[in-house]
mmCIF file of C-alpha atoms in Angstrom:
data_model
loop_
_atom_site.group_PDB
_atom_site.id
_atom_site.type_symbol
_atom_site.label_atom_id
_atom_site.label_comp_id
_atom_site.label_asym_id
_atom_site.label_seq_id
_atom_site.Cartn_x
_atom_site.Cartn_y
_atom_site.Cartn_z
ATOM 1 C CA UNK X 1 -11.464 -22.931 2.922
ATOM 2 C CA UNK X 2 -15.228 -22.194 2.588
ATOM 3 C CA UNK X 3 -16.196 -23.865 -0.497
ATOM 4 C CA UNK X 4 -13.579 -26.470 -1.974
ATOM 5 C CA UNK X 5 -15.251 -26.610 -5.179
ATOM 6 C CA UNK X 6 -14.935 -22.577 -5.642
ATOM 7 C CA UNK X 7 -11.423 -22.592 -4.426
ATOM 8 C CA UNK X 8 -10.489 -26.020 -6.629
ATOM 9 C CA UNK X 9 -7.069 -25.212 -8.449
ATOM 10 C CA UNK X 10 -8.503 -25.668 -11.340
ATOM 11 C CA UNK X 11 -9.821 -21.726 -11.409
ATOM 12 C CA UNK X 12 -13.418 -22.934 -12.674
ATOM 13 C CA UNK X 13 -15.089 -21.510 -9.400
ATOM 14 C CA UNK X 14 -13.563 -18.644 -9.877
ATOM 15 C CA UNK X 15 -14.285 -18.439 -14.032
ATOM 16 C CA UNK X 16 -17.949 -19.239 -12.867
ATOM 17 C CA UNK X 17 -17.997 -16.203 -10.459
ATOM 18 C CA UNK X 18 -16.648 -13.990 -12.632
ATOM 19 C CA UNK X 19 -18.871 -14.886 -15.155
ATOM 20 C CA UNK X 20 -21.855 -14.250 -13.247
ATOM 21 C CA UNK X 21 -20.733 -11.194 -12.084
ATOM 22 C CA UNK X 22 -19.567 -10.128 -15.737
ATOM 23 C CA UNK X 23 -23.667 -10.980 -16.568
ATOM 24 C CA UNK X 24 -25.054 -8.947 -13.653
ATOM 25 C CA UNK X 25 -22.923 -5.577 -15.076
ATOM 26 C CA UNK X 26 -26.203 -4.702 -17.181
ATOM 27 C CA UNK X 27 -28.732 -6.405 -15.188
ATOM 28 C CA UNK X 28 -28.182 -5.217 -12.070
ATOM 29 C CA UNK X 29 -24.648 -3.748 -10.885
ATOM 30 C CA UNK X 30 -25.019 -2.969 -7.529
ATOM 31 C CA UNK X 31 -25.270 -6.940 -7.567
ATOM 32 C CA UNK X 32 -22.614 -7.395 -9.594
ATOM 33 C CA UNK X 33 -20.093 -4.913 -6.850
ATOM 34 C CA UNK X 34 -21.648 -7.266 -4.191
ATOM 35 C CA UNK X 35 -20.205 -10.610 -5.542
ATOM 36 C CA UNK X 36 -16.699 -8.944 -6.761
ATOM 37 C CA UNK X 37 -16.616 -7.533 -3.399
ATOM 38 C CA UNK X 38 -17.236 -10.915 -1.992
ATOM 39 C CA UNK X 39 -15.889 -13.109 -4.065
ATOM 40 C CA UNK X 40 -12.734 -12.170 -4.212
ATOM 41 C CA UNK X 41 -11.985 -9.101 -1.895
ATOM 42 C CA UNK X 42 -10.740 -11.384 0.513
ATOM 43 C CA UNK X 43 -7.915 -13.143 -2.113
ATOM 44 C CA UNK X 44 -4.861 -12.392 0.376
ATOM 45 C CA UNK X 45 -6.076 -15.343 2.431
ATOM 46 C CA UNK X 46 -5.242 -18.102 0.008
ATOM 47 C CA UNK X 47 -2.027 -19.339 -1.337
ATOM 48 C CA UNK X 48 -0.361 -18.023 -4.299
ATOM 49 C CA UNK X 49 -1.777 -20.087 -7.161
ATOM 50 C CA UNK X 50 -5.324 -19.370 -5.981
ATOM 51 C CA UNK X 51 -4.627 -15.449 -5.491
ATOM 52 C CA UNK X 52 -3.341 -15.515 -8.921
ATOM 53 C CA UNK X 53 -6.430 -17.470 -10.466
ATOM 54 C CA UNK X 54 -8.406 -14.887 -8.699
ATOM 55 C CA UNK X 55 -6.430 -11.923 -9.452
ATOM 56 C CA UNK X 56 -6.753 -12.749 -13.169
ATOM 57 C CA UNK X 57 -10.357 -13.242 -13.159
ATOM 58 C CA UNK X 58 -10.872 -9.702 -11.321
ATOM 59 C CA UNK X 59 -8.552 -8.586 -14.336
ATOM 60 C CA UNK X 60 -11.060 -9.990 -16.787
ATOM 61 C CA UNK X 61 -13.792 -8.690 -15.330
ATOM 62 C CA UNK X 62 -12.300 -5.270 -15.322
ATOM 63 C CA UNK X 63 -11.988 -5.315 -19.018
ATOM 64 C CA UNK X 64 -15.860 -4.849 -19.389
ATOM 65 C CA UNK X 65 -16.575 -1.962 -21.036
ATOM 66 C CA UNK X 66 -18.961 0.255 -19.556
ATOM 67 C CA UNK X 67 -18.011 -1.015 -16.281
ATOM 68 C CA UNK X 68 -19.825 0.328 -13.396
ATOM 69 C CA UNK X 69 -18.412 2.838 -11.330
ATOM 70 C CA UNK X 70 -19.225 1.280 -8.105
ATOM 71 C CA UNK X 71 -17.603 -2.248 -9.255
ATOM 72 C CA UNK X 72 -14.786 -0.359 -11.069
ATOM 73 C CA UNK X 73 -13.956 1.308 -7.826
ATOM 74 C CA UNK X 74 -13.993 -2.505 -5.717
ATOM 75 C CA UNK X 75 -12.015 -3.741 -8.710
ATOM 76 C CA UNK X 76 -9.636 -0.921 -8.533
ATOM 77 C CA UNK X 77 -9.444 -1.270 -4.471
ATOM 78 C CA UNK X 78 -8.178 -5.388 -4.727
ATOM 79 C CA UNK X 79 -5.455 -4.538 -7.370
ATOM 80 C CA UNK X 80 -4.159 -2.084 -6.075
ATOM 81 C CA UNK X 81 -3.903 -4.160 -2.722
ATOM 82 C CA UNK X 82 -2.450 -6.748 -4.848
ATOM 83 C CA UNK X 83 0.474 -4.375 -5.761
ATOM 84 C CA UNK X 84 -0.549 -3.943 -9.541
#
């Protein structure tokens, strides 16, 4: 697992991510696409508590109004690969 401090069960890694990326909607969002995509694209590969900690954070950051169409397309892409 890359990074043990992002992937700690805690979820903070992935609060922190989501939080940045939640920042970059206004400020730049084809930068904020590129750490979704990254960040958590790849959420199949973990066990279940940590796809679940990610899942909800992609949830959150879906919530953003005014979401970008490119990053509401990459969140729409993981959940639906999620089943939901």
């Amino acid at each position: 697992m890359g990074n043990d401090a992002y992937h700690n069960l805690d979820g903070k890694g992935y609060i922190e991510i989501a939080n940045l990326s939640i920042k970059m909607v206004d400020i730049n969002p084809a930068v904020c696409g590129w750490i979704v995509r990254n960040a958590f694209n790849s959420f199949k590969k973990y066990n279940k508590i940590r796809q679940n900690l990610m899942i909800e954070e992609v949830k959150r950051i879906s919530e953003i109004k005014n979401l970008p169409s490119n990053v509401y397309e990459i969140i729409k892409n993981i959940l639906e690969s999620k089943g939901e």
